[in-house]
Amino acid sequence: AQSVTQLGSHVSVSEGALVLLRCNYSSSVPPYLFWYVQYPNQGLQLLLKYTSAATLVKGINGFEAEFKKSETSFHLTKPSAHMSDAAEYFCAVRTQGGSEKLVFGKGTKLTVNP
Amino acid sequence: DAGVIQSPRHEVTEMGQEVTLRCKPISGHNSLFWYRQTMMRGLELLIYFNNNVPIDDSGMPEDRFSAKMPNASFSTLKIQPSEPRDSAVYFCASSFRQGYEQYFGPGTRLTVT
């Protein structure tokens, strides 16, 4: 069975500081991995996805993530936080070629301080 | 494109009443997903359809929940009878085909009193 663990339910950074949101996955077969962002009272929006091509994936709004098979990780980073990045971020996993079912982590709420 | 459309956006009902949530997927998408989000359990997949056929309903909590997709442009999630523990935000999402990302609607916030 697949699972996702997001370390830290809340992360707080200063504007302009590095953003690092951690995601570790468990999957017995090669995974597809996703990061979604949810702004208050809105649905989830895809930030980026890993589908077995390049291990460093660039997404929207300056975010990127690196797939590290040896560490079963897919951490999300952004070099410089902006106030508009304050939101909740979800990591998700699904198997390649299998069910379309996405398994989500519990989410990490990012606060950006001025 | 208008994106995934859900209605109503908010629903308040009394315990025991029937609730119907509606979803219109993005035109041309052939997979549709219903999720529930709560503070306690996070985001859970309830059921998904591919080409209007239910593929995986293992997340449907119990027989009080049912979902239908009569055609490619419409789906419903029904709860009968509703209970306070059903209070949550329900999201609908759609995707173009297997392997592609899912696009989420704005959600329906359900409150059962």
CSV table of C-alpha atoms in Angstrom, one decimal:
chain,number,residue,atom,x,y,z
A,1,ALA,CA,0.0,0.0,0.0
A,2,GLN,CA,1.1,3.5,-0.7
A,3,SER,CA,1.5,6.2,1.9
A,4,VAL,CA,2.8,9.7,2.3
A,5,THR,CA,4.3,11.4,5.3
A,6,GLN,CA,4.6,15.1,5.5
A,7,LEU,CA,6.9,16.2,8.3
A,8,GLY,CA,5.7,19.2,10.1
A,9,SER,CA,2.0,20.2,10.0
A,10,HIS,CA,3.0,23.8,10.4
A,11,VAL,CA,6.0,25.6,8.9
A,12,SER,CA,6.8,29.3,9.5
A,13,VAL,CA,9.3,31.3,7.5
A,14,SER,CA,10.2,34.9,7.0
A,15,GLU,CA,9.5,36.7,3.7
A,16,GLY,CA,12.5,36.1,1.5
A,17,ALA,CA,13.7,33.0,3.3
A,18,LEU,CA,14.0,29.5,1.9
A,19,VAL,CA,10.9,27.4,1.9
A,20,LEU,CA,11.4,23.7,2.6
A,21,LEU,CA,8.4,21.4,2.9
A,22,ARG,CA,9.2,17.7,3.5
A,23,CYS,CA,7.5,14.7,2.0
A,24,ASN,CA,8.4,11.1,2.3
A,25,TYR,CA,6.5,8.4,0.4
A,26,SER,CA,6.1,4.6,0.7
A,27,SER,CA,5.4,2.7,-2.5
A,28,SER,CA,6.3,-0.9,-3.6
A,29,VAL,CA,6.4,0.2,-7.2
A,30,PRO,CA,7.7,3.3,-9.1
A,31,PRO,CA,5.5,6.2,-8.0
A,32,TYR,CA,4.1,9.3,-9.5
A,33,LEU,CA,4.4,12.1,-7.0
A,34,PHE,CA,2.6,15.4,-6.8
A,35,TRP,CA,2.5,18.6,-4.8
A,36,TYR,CA,-0.7,20.6,-4.5
A,37,VAL,CA,-1.4,23.9,-2.9
A,38,GLN,CA,-4.7,24.9,-1.2
A,39,TYR,CA,-5.5,28.5,-0.5
A,40,PRO,CA,-8.2,29.3,2.1
A,41,ASN,CA,-11.7,28.2,1.0
A,42,GLN,CA,-10.5,27.0,-2.3
A,43,GLY,CA,-9.8,23.7,-4.0
A,44,LEU,CA,-6.4,22.2,-4.6
A,45,GLN,CA,-4.2,23.4,-7.3
A,46,LEU,CA,-1.3,21.4,-8.8
A,47,LEU,CA,2.1,22.9,-8.2
A,48,LEU,CA,4.2,20.2,-9.9
A,49,LYS,CA,4.5,16.5,-10.6
A,50,TYR,CA,7.1,13.8,-11.0
A,51,THR,CA,6.3,11.1,-13.6
A,52,SER,CA,9.7,9.3,-13.9
A,53,ALA,CA,11.3,11.8,-16.2
A,54,ALA,CA,13.8,14.4,-14.7
A,55,THR,CA,14.3,13.9,-11.0
A,56,LEU,CA,14.3,17.7,-10.4
A,57,VAL,CA,10.9,19.1,-11.2
A,58,LYS,CA,10.1,22.7,-11.6
A,59,GLY,CA,6.6,23.9,-11.0
A,60,ILE,CA,4.6,27.1,-10.8
A,61,ASN,CA,5.2,30.1,-8.6
A,62,GLY,CA,9.0,29.4,-8.4
A,63,PHE,CA,8.6,26.0,-6.6
A,64,GLU,CA,10.6,22.9,-7.3
A,65,ALA,CA,11.0,19.5,-5.9
A,66,GLU,CA,13.6,16.7,-6.2
A,67,PHE,CA,12.7,13.0,-6.4
A,68,LYS,CA,15.3,11.0,-4.4
A,69,LYS,CA,14.6,7.3,-4.7
A,70,SER,CA,17.3,6.3,-2.2
A,71,GLU,CA,15.7,8.5,0.5
A,72,THR,CA,12.1,8.0,-0.7
A,73,SER,CA,11.6,11.7,-0.6
A,74,PHE,CA,10.1,14.4,-2.7
A,75,HIS,CA,10.7,17.6,-0.8
A,76,LEU,CA,9.3,20.9,-2.0
A,77,THR,CA,11.5,24.0,-2.0
A,78,LYS,CA,11.4,27.7,-3.0
A,79,PRO,CA,14.5,29.9,-2.7
A,80,SER,CA,12.7,33.0,-1.5
A,81,ALA,CA,9.3,33.0,0.2
A,82,HIS,CA,6.6,35.5,-0.7
A,83,MET,CA,3.6,36.6,1.4
A,84,SER,CA,1.4,35.1,-1.3
A,85,ASP,CA,2.9,31.6,-0.7
A,86,ALA,CA,1.0,31.3,2.6
A,87,ALA,CA,-1.3,28.3,2.1
A,88,GLU,CA,-1.6,24.6,2.9
A,89,TYR,CA,0.6,22.3,0.8
A,90,PHE,CA,-0.2,18.6,0.1
A,91,CYS,CA,2.1,15.9,-1.2
A,92,ALA,CA,0.4,13.0,-3.0
A,93,VAL,CA,1.5,9.6,-4.5
A,94,ARG,CA,0.0,7.2,-6.9
A,95,THR,CA,1.5,4.2,-8.7
A,96,GLN,CA,2.6,4.3,-12.3
A,97,GLY,CA,0.4,2.3,-14.6
A,98,GLY,CA,-2.0,1.3,-11.8
A,99,SER,CA,-5.0,2.8,-10.1
A,100,GLU,CA,-5.6,6.5,-10.6
A,101,LYS,CA,-6.1,6.8,-6.9
A,102,LEU,CA,-4.1,9.5,-5.2
A,103,VAL,CA,-3.0,9.1,-1.6
A,104,PHE,CA,-2.5,12.4,0.1
A,105,GLY,CA,-0.4,13.5,3.0
A,106,LYS,CA,-1.9,15.3,6.0
A,107,GLY,CA,-0.8,18.6,4.6
A,108,THR,CA,1.7,21.3,5.8
A,109,LYS,CA,0.4,24.8,6.6
A,110,LEU,CA,2.9,27.4,5.5
A,111,THR,CA,3.0,30.8,7.2
A,112,VAL,CA,5.1,33.6,5.8
A,113,ASN,CA,6.0,36.4,8.2
A,114,PRO,CA,6.8,39.9,7.0
B,1,ASP,CA,-12.4,26.4,-19.7
B,2,ALA,CA,-14.6,27.0,-16.6
B,3,GLY,CA,-12.8,24.3,-14.6
B,4,VAL,CA,-14.6,21.8,-12.4
B,5,ILE,CA,-17.9,23.2,-11.2
B,6,GLN,CA,-19.5,22.1,-7.9
B,7,SER,CA,-22.8,23.0,-6.4
B,8,PRO,CA,-23.9,24.0,-4.0
B,9,ARG,CA,-20.8,25.7,-2.4
B,10,HIS,CA,-22.3,25.6,1.0
B,11,GLU,CA,-25.0,23.3,2.4
B,12,VAL,CA,-26.5,23.3,5.9
B,13,THR,CA,-28.9,20.6,6.7
B,14,GLU,CA,-30.4,18.7,9.6
B,15,MET,CA,-29.5,15.2,10.7
B,16,GLY,CA,-31.6,12.7,8.8
B,17,GLN,CA,-32.1,14.8,5.7
B,18,GLU,CA,-31.0,13.7,2.2
B,19,VAL,CA,-28.1,15.7,0.7
B,20,THR,CA,-27.1,15.8,-2.9
B,21,LEU,CA,-23.8,17.3,-4.1
B,22,ARG,CA,-23.3,18.0,-7.8
B,23,CYS,CA,-20.2,18.1,-10.0
B,24,LYS,CA,-19.5,19.0,-13.6
B,25,PRO,CA,-16.1,17.9,-14.7
B,26,ILE,CA,-13.9,19.7,-17.2
B,27,SER,CA,-15.1,19.0,-20.7
B,28,GLY,CA,-13.1,16.2,-22.3
B,29,HIS,CA,-11.9,14.7,-19.1
B,30,ASN,CA,-12.7,11.0,-18.7
B,31,SER,CA,-12.0,10.4,-15.0
B,32,LEU,CA,-13.9,11.9,-12.1
B,33,PHE,CA,-13.0,11.7,-8.4
B,34,TRP,CA,-15.0,12.6,-5.2
B,35,TYR,CA,-12.9,13.5,-2.1
B,36,ARG,CA,-13.8,14.4,1.5
B,37,GLN,CA,-11.7,16.7,3.6
B,38,THR,CA,-11.8,17.0,7.4
B,39,MET,CA,-9.5,18.2,10.0
B,40,MET,CA,-9.2,14.8,11.6
B,41,ARG,CA,-8.8,12.6,8.6
B,42,GLY,CA,-7.4,15.0,6.0
B,43,LEU,CA,-8.2,14.4,2.3
B,44,GLU,CA,-9.7,11.0,1.5
B,45,LEU,CA,-10.8,9.6,-1.8
B,46,LEU,CA,-14.4,8.4,-1.7
B,47,ILE,CA,-14.9,7.0,-5.2
B,48,TYR,CA,-13.7,7.5,-8.7
B,49,PHE,CA,-15.1,6.9,-12.2
B,50,ASN,CA,-13.5,6.3,-15.5
B,51,ASN,CA,-15.6,6.8,-18.6
B,52,ASN,CA,-18.7,7.1,-16.3
B,53,VAL,CA,-18.1,3.7,-14.7
B,54,PRO,CA,-17.2,3.4,-11.0
B,55,ILE,CA,-13.7,2.0,-10.7
B,56,ASP,CA,-12.9,2.2,-7.0
B,57,ASP,CA,-15.5,2.9,-4.3
B,58,SER,CA,-13.5,1.5,-1.4
B,59,GLY,CA,-13.4,4.9,0.3
B,60,MET,CA,-17.2,5.3,0.5
B,61,PRO,CA,-17.8,5.3,4.2
B,62,GLU,CA,-21.0,3.3,4.3
B,63,ASP,CA,-24.3,2.5,2.6
B,64,ARG,CA,-25.6,6.0,3.4
B,65,PHE,CA,-23.3,7.3,0.7
B,66,SER,CA,-23.9,6.8,-3.0
B,67,ALA,CA,-22.4,8.3,-6.2
B,68,LYS,CA,-23.6,8.3,-9.8
B,69,MET,CA,-22.3,9.5,-13.1
B,70,PRO,CA,-25.1,9.3,-15.6
B,71,ASN,CA,-23.0,11.0,-18.3
B,72,ALA,CA,-19.6,12.4,-19.0
B,73,SER,CA,-20.6,15.9,-17.8
B,74,PHE,CA,-22.3,15.3,-14.6
B,75,SER,CA,-21.9,13.4,-11.3
B,76,THR,CA,-23.7,13.4,-8.0
B,77,LEU,CA,-22.8,12.3,-4.5
B,78,LYS,CA,-25.8,11.6,-2.2
B,79,ILE,CA,-25.9,11.1,1.5
B,80,GLN,CA,-29.1,9.6,2.9
B,81,PRO,CA,-29.7,10.0,5.8
B,82,SER,CA,-27.1,12.6,6.7
B,83,GLU,CA,-25.4,12.6,10.1
B,84,PRO,CA,-23.4,15.3,11.9
B,85,ARG,CA,-20.2,13.3,11.4
B,86,ASP,CA,-20.6,13.8,7.6
B,87,SER,CA,-19.8,17.5,8.1
B,88,ALA,CA,-16.8,18.2,5.8
B,89,VAL,CA,-15.7,19.8,2.6
B,90,TYR,CA,-16.4,17.6,-0.4
B,91,PHE,CA,-14.3,18.0,-3.5
B,92,CYS,CA,-14.8,16.8,-7.0
B,93,ALA,CA,-11.8,16.5,-9.3
B,94,SER,CA,-11.4,15.4,-12.9
B,95,SER,CA,-8.5,14.3,-15.1
B,96,PHE,CA,-7.9,13.8,-18.8
B,97,ARG,CA,-6.7,10.3,-18.7
B,98,GLN,CA,-4.6,8.0,-16.7
B,99,GLY,CA,-1.4,9.5,-15.5
B,100,TYR,CA,-2.5,13.0,-15.9
B,101,GLU,CA,-3.0,15.4,-13.0
B,102,GLN,CA,-6.3,15.9,-11.3
B,103,TYR,CA,-8.0,19.3,-11.4
B,104,PHE,CA,-10.1,20.1,-8.3
B,105,GLY,CA,-13.3,22.0,-8.0
B,106,PRO,CA,-13.8,24.7,-5.3
B,107,GLY,CA,-15.6,22.2,-3.0
B,108,THR,CA,-18.9,22.0,-1.2
B,109,ARG,CA,-18.8,22.8,2.6
B,110,LEU,CA,-21.4,20.5,4.2
B,111,THR,CA,-22.7,21.1,7.7
B,112,VAL,CA,-25.1,18.7,9.3
B,113,THR,CA,-26.7,19.8,12.5
